[in-house]
XYZ file of N, CA and C in Angstrom:
714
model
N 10.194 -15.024 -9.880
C 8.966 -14.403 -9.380
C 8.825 -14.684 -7.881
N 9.020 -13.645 -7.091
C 8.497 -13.876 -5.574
C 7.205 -14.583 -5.471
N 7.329 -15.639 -4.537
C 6.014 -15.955 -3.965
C 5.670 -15.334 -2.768
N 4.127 -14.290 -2.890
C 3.832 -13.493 -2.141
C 2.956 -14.355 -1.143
N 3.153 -15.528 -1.266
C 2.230 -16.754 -0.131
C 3.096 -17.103 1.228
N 4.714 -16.998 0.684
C 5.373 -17.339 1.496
C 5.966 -16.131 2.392
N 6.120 -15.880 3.570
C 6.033 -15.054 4.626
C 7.732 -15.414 4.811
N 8.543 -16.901 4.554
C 9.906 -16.439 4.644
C 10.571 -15.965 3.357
N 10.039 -16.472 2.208
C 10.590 -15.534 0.802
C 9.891 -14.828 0.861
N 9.117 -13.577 1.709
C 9.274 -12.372 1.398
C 10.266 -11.305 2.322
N 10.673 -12.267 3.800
C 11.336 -11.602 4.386
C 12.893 -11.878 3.602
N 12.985 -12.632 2.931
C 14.739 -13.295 2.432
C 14.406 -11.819 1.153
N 14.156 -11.728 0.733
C 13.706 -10.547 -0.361
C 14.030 -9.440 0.303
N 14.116 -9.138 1.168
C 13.552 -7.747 1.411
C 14.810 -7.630 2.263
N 15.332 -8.448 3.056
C 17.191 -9.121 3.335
C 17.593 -8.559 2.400
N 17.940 -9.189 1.051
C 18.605 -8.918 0.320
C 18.524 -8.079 -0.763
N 17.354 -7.274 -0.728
C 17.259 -6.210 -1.914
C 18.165 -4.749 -1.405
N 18.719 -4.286 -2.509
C 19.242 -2.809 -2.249
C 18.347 -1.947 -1.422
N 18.557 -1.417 -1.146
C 17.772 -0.733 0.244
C 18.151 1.077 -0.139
N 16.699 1.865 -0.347
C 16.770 3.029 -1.037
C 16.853 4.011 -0.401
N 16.738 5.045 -0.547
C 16.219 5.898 0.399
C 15.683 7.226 -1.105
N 14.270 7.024 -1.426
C 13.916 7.834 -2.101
C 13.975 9.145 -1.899
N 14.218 9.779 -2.416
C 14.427 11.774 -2.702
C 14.112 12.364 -4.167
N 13.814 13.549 -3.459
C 13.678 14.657 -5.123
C 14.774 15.662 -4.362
N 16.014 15.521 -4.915
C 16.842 17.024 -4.703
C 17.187 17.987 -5.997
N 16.739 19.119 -5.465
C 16.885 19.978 -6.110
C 18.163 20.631 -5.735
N 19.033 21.092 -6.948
C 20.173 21.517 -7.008
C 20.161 23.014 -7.673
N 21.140 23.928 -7.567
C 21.856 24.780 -8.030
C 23.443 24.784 -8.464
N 23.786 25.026 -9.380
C 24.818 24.907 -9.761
C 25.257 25.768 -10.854
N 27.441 25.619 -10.469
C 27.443 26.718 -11.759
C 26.974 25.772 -13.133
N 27.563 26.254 -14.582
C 27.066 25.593 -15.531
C 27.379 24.274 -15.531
N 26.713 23.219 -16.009
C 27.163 21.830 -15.694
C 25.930 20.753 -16.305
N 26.255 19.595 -17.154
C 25.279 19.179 -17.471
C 24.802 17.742 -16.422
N 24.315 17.043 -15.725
C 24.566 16.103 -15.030
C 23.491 14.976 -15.714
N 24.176 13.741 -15.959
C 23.380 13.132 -16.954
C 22.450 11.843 -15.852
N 21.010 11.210 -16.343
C 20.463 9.882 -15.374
C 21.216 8.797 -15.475
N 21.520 8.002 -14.205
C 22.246 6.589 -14.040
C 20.603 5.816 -13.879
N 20.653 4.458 -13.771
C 19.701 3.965 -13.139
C 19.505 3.990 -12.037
N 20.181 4.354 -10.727
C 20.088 4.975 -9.907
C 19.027 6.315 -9.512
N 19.067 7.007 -10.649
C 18.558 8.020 -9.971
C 18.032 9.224 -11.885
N 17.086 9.983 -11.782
C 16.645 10.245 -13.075
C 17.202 12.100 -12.783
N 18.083 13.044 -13.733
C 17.911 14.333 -13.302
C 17.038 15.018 -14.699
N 16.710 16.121 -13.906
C 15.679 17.136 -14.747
C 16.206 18.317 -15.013
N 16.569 18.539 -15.925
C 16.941 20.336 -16.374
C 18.251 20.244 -16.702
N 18.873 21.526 -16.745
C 20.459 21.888 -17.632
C 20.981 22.874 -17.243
N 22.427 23.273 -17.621
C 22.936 23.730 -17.437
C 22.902 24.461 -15.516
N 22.234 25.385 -15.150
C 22.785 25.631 -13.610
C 21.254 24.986 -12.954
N 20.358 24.750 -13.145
C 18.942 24.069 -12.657
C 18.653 22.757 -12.545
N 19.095 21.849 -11.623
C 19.080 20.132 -11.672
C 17.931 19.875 -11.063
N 16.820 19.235 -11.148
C 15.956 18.070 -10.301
C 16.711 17.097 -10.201
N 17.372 15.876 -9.242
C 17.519 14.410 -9.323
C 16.340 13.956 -8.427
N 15.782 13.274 -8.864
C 15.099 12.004 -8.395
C 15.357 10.448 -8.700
N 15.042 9.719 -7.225
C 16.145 8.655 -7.330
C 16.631 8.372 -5.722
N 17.540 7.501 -5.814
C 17.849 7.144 -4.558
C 18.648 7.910 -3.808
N 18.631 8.422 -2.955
C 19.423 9.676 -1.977
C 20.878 9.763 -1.955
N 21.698 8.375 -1.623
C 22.904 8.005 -1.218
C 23.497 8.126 -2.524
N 22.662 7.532 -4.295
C 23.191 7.562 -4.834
C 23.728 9.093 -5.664
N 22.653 9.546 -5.615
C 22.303 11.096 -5.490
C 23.593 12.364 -5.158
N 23.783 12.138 -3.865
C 24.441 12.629 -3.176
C 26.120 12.021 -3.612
N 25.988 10.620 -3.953
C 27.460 10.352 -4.602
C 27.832 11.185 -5.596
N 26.610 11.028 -6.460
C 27.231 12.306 -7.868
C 27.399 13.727 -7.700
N 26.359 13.956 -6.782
C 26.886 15.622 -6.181
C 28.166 16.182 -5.863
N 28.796 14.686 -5.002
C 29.833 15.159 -4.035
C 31.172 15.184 -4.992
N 31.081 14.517 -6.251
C 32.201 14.569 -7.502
C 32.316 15.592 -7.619
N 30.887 16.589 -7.624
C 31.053 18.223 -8.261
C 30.583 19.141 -7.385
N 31.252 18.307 -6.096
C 31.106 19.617 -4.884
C 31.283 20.921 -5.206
N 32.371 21.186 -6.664
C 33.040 22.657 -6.371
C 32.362 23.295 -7.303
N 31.469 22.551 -7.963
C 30.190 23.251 -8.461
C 28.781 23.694 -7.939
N 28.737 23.209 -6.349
C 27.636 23.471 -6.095
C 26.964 24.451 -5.507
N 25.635 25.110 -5.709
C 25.875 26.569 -4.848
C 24.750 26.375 -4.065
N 23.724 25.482 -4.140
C 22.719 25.588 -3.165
C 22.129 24.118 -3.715
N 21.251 23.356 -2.366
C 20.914 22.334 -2.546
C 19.621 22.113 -1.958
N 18.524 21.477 -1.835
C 17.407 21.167 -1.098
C 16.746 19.959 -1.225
N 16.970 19.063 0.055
C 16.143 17.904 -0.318
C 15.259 17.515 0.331
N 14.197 16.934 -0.617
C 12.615 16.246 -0.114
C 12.967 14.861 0.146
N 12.705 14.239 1.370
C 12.820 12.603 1.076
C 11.815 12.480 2.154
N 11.251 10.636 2.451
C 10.279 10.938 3.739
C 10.096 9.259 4.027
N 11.510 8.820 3.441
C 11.918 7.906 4.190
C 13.453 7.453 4.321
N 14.083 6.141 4.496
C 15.088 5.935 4.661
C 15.560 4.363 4.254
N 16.294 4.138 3.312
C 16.577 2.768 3.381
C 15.215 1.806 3.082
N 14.444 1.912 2.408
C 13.476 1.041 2.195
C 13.517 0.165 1.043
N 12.972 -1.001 1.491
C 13.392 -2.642 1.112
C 12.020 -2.542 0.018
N 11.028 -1.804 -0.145
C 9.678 -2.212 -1.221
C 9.097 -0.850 -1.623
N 9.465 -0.353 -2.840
C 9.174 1.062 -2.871
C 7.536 1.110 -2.895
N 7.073 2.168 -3.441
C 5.563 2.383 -3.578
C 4.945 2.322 -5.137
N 3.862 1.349 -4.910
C 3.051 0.914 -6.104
C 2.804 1.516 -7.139
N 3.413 1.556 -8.390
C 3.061 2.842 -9.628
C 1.744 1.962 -9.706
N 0.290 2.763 -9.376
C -0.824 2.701 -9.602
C -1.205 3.357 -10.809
N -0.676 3.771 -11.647
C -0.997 4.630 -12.727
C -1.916 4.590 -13.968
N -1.330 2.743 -13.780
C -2.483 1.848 -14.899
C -3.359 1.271 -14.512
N -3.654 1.228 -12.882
C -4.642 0.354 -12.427
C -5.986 0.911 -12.736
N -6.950 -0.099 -12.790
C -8.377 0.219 -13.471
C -9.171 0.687 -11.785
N -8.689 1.154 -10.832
C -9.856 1.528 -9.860
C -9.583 2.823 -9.406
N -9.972 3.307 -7.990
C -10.391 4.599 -7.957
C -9.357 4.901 -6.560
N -8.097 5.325 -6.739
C -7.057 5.516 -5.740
C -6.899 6.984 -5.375
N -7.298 7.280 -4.065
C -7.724 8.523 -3.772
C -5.837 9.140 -2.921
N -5.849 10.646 -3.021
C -4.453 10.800 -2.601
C -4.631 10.658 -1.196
N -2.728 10.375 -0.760
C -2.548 10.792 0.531
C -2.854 8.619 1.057
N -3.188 7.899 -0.075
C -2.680 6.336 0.676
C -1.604 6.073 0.433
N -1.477 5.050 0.631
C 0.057 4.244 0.799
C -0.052 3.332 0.294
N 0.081 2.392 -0.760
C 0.484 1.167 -1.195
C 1.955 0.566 -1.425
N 2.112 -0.535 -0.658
C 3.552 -0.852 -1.335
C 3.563 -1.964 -2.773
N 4.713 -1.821 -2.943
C 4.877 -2.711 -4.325
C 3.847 -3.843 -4.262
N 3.777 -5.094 -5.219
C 3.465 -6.084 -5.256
C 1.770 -6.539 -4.895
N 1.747 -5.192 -4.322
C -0.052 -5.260 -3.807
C -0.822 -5.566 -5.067
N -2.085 -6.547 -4.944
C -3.155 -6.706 -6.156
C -4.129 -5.888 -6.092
N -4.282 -4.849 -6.932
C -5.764 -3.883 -6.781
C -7.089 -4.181 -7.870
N -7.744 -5.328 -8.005
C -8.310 -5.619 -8.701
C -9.367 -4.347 -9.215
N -10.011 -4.463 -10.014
C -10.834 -3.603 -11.182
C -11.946 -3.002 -10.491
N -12.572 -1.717 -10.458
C -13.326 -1.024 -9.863
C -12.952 -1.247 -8.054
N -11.982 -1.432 -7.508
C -11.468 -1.141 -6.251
C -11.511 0.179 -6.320
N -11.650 0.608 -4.633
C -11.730 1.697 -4.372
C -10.621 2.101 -3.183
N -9.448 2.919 -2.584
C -8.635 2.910 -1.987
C -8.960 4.331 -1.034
N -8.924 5.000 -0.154
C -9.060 5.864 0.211
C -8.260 6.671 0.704
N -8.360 8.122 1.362
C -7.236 8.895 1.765
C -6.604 8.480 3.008
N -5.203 8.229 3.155
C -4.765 7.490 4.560
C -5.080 6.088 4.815
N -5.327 5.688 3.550
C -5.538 3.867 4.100
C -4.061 3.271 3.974
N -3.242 1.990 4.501
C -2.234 1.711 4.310
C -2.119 0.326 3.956
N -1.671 -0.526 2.609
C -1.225 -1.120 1.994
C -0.342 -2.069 1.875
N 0.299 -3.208 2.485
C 1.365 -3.836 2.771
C 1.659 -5.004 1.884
N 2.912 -5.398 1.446
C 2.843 -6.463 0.265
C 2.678 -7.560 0.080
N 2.091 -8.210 -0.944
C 1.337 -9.290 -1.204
C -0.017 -8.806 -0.813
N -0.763 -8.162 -0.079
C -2.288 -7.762 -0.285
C -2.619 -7.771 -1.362
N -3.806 -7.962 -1.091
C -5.086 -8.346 -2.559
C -6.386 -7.350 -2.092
N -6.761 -6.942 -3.062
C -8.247 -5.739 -3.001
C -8.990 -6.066 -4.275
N -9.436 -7.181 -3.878
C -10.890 -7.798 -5.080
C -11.583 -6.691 -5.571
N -12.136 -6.925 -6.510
C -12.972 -6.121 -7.680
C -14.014 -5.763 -7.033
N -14.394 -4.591 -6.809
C -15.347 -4.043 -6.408
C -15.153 -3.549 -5.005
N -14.018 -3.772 -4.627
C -14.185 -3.653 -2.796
C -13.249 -1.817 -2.286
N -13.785 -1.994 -1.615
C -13.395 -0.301 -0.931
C -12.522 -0.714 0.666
N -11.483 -0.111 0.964
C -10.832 0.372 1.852
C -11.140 2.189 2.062
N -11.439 1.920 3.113
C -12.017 3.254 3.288
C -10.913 4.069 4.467
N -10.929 5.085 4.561
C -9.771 5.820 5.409
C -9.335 5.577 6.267
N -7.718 5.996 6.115
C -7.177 5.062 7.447
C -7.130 3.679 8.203
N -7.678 2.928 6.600
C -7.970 1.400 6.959
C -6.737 0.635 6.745
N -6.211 -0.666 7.064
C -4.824 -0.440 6.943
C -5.173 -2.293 6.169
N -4.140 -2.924 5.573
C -4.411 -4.336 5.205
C -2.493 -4.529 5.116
N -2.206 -5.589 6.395
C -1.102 -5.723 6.435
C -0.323 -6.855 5.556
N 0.521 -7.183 5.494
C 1.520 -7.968 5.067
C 0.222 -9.446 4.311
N 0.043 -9.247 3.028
C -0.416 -10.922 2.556
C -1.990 -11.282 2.712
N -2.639 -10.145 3.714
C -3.625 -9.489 3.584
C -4.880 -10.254 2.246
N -6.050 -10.204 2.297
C -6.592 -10.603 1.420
C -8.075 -10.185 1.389
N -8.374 -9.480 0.620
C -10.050 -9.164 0.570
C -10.613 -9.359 -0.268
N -11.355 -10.226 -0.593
C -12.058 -10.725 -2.013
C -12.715 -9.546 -2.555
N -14.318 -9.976 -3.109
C -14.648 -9.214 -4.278
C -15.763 -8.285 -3.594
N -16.195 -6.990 -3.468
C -17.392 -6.064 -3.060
C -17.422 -6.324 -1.392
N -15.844 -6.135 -0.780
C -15.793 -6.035 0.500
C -15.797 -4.264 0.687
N -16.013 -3.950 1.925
C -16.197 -2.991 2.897
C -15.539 -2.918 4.030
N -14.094 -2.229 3.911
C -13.188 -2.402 4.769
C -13.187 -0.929 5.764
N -14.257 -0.591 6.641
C -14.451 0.452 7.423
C -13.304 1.021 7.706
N -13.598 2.890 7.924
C -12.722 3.712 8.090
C -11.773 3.118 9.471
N -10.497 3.360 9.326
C -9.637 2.782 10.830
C -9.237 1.170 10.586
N -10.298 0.722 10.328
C -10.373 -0.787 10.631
C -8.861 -1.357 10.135
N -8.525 -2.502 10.642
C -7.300 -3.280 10.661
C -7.795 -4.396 10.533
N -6.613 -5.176 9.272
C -7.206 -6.439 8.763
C -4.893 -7.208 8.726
N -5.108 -7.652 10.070
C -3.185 -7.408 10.547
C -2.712 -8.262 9.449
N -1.133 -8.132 9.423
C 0.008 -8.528 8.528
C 0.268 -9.752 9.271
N 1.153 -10.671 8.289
C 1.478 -11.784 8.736
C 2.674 -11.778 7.483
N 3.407 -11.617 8.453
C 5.503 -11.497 8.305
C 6.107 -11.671 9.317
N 5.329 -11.585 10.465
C 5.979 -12.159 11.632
C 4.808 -12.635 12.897
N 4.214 -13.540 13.557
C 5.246 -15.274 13.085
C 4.977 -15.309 11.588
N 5.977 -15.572 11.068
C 5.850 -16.277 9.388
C 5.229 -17.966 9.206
N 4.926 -18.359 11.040
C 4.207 -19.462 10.733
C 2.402 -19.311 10.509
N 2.017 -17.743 10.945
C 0.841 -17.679 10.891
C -0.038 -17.315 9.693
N -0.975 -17.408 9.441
C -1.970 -17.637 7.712
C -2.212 -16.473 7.653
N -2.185 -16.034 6.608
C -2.737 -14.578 6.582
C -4.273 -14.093 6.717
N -4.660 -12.716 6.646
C -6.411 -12.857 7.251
C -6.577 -13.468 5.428
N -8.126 -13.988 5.203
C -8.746 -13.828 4.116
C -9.925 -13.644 4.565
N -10.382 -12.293 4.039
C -11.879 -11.678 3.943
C -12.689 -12.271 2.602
N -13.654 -12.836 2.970
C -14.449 -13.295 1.073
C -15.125 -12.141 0.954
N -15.897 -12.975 -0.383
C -16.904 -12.023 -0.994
C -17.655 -11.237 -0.262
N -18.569 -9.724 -0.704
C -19.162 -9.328 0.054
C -19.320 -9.141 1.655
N -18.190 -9.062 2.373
C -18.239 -9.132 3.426
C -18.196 -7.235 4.055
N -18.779 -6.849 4.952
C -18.941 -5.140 5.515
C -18.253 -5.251 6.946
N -17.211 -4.896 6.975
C -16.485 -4.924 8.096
C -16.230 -3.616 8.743
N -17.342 -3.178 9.813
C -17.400 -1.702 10.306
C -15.708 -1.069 10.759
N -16.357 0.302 11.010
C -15.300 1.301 11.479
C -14.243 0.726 12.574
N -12.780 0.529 12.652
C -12.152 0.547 13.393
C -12.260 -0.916 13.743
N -12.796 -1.776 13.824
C -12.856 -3.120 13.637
C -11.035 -4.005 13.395
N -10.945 -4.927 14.127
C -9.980 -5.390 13.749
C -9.953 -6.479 13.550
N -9.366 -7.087 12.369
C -9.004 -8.481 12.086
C -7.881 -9.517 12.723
N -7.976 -10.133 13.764
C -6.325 -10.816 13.539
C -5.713 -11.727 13.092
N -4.562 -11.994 12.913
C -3.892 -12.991 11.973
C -4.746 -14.222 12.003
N -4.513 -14.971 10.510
C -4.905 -16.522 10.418
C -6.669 -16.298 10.635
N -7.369 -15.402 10.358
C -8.542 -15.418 10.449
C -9.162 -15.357 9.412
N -10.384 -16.192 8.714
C -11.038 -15.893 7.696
C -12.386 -15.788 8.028
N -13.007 -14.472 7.216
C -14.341 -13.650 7.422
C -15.367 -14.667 6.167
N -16.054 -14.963 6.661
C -16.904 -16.532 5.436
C -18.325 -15.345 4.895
N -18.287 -15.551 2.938
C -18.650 -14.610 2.517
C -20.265 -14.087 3.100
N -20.542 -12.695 2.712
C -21.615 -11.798 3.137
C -21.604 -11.730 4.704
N -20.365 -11.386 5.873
C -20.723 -11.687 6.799
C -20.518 -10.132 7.154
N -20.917 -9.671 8.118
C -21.049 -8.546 8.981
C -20.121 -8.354 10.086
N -18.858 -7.631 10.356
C -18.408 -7.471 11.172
C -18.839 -6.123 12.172
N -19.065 -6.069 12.904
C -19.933 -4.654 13.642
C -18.539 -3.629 13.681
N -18.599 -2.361 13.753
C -17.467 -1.479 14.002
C -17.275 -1.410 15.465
N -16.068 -1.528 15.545
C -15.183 -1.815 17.142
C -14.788 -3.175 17.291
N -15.441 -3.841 16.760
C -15.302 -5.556 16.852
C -13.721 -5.718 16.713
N -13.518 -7.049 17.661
C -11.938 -7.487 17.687
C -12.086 -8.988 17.145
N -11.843 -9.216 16.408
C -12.410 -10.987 15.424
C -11.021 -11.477 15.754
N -11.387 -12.443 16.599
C -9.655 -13.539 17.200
C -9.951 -15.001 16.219
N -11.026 -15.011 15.580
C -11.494 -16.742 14.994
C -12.296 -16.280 14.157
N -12.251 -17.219 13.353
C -12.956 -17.756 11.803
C -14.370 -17.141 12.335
N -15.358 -16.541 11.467
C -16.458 -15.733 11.175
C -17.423 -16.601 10.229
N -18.404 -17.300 10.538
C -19.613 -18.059 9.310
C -19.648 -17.425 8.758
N -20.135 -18.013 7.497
C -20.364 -16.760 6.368
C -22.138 -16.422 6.849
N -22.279 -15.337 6.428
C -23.790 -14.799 6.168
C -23.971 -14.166 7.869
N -23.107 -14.430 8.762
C -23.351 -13.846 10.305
C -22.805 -12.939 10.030
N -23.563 -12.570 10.984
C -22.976 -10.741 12.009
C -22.783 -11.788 13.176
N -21.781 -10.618 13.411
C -20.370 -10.608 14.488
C -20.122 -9.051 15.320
N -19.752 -9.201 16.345
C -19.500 -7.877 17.366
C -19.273 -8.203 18.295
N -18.114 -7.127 19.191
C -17.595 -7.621 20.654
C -16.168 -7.230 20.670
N -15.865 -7.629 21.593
C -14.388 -7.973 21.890
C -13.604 -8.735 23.045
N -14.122 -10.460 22.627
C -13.951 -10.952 21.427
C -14.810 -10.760 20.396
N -14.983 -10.579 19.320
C -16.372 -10.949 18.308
C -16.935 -11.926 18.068
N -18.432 -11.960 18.665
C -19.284 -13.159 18.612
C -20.307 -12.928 17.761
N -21.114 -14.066 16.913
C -21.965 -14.183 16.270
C -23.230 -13.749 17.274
N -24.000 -12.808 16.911
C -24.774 -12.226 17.675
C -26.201 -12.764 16.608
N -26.131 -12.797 15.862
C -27.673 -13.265 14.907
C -26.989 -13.798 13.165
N -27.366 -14.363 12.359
C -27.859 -14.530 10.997
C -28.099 -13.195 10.320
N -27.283 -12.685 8.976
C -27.698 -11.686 8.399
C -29.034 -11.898 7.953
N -30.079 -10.749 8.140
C -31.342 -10.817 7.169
C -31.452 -9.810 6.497
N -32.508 -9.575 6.068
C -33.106 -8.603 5.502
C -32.955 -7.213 5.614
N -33.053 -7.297 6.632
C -32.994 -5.871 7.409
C -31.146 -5.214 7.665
N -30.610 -6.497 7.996
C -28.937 -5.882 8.059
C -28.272 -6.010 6.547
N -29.049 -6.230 5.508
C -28.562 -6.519 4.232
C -28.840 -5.360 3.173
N -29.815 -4.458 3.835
C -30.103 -3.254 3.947
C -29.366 -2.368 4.139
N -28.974 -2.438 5.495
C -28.107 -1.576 5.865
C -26.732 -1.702 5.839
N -26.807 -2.832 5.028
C -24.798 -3.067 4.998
C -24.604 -3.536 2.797
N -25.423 -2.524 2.184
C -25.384 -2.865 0.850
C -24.687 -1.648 0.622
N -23.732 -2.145 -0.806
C -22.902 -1.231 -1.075
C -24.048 -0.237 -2.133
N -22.717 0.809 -2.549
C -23.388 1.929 -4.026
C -22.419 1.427 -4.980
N -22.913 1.336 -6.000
C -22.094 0.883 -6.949
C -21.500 2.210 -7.290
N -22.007 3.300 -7.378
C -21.962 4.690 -8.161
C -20.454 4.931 -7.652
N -20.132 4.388 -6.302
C -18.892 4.892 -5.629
C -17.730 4.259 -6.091
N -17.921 3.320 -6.826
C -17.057 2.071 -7.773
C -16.390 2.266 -9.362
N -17.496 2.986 -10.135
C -17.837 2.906 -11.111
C -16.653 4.179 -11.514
N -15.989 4.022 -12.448
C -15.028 4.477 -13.123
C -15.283 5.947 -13.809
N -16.764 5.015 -14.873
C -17.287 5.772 -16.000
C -18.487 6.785 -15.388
């Protein structure tokens, strides 16, 4: 079992894993049956192939029956990649199209993911919490439970230095639009990050924060607890 804590076993992993290059090629051919390797899965019979699967390997089995082939077309939209993308299929939250998750990511229960947010491995997305568009949570990443990860906002990776801590966001914390987190920083729960804010150091819990650098500007009250409360309705499955 990888430990997703450690920043050099995940780079020694990712060294040494087969390295893919995902595709869907579609084939034409005369009659011919072409059967799935683990490599790669095909669809259909006789002159109509789908393969999906890894490209290089793909293209190995093609090139056996070059003198069968009459037309070819391929989708791919990357190259050589060390961590494919997260089968979310069984997860219990609300994953909107057009994000990105990579493998190994934790999406805890009523999470919410949005269109264009981006995903990096070992991240964690506590129960109840929303990444909202184009929000990105890099490498080891961590957001506890009924966070608010504003549209844009950046919460950075830590894979390189592999000596630095990764962010951890706690509970309840609303971290505005475009806002950025940087490495080794932890957000202390219910705190307020303002949108635009650049957070270089540890955050009290229950403050609002804004700037760049981001400074504690007041104590959450009443009034910003108001305006920084989630909807559950946007969570909720059922």
């Amino acid at each position: 079992m990888l430990n997703l804590n450690d920043a050099y076993e995940i780079a020694k992993y990712i060294k040494e894993v087969k390295k893919k290059t995902p595709a869907k090629v579609y084939v034409n051919t005369s009659p011919y049956n072409f059967e799935s390797t683990e490599d790669f899965k095909v669809f259909g019979t006789d002159t109509s192939h789908i393969f999906i699967g890894d490209y290089d390997s793909i293209m190995d089995e093609l090139n056996k029956r070059d003198d069968c082939i009459k037309d070819i077309y391929v989708e791919s939209d990357g190259r050589n990649s060390a961590i494919p993308l997260k089968n979310t299929l069984h997860e219990s939250a609300r994953i909107e199209p057009g994000s990105i998750i990579r493998d190994m990511v934790t999406i805890e229960k009523n999470a919410v993911v949005m269109m264009g947010a981006v995903i990096n491995i070992g991240a964690v997305i506590g129960e109840g919490s929303m990444v909202d568009m184009n929000a990105v949570i890099g490498a080891r990443g961590i957001l506890g439970k009924n966070v608010h990860l504003g549209a844009g906002a950046v919460v950075a990776g830590v894979l390189e230095p592999p000596s630095a801590s990764p962010v951890i966001v706690e509970d309840n914390v609303m971290i505005g639009a475009n806002a950025v987190i940087l490495e080794g920083v932890r957000i202390g729960e219910g705190a307020v990050v303002a949108a635009g804010s650049v957070v270089t150091k540890d955050v009290p819990a229950g403050s609002v924060v804004a700037g760049s650098p981001a400074k504690v500007i007041k104590m959450k009250d009443e009034k910003t607890s108001e305006k920084t409360k989630l909807m559950d309705d946007l969570r909720q499955l059922d």
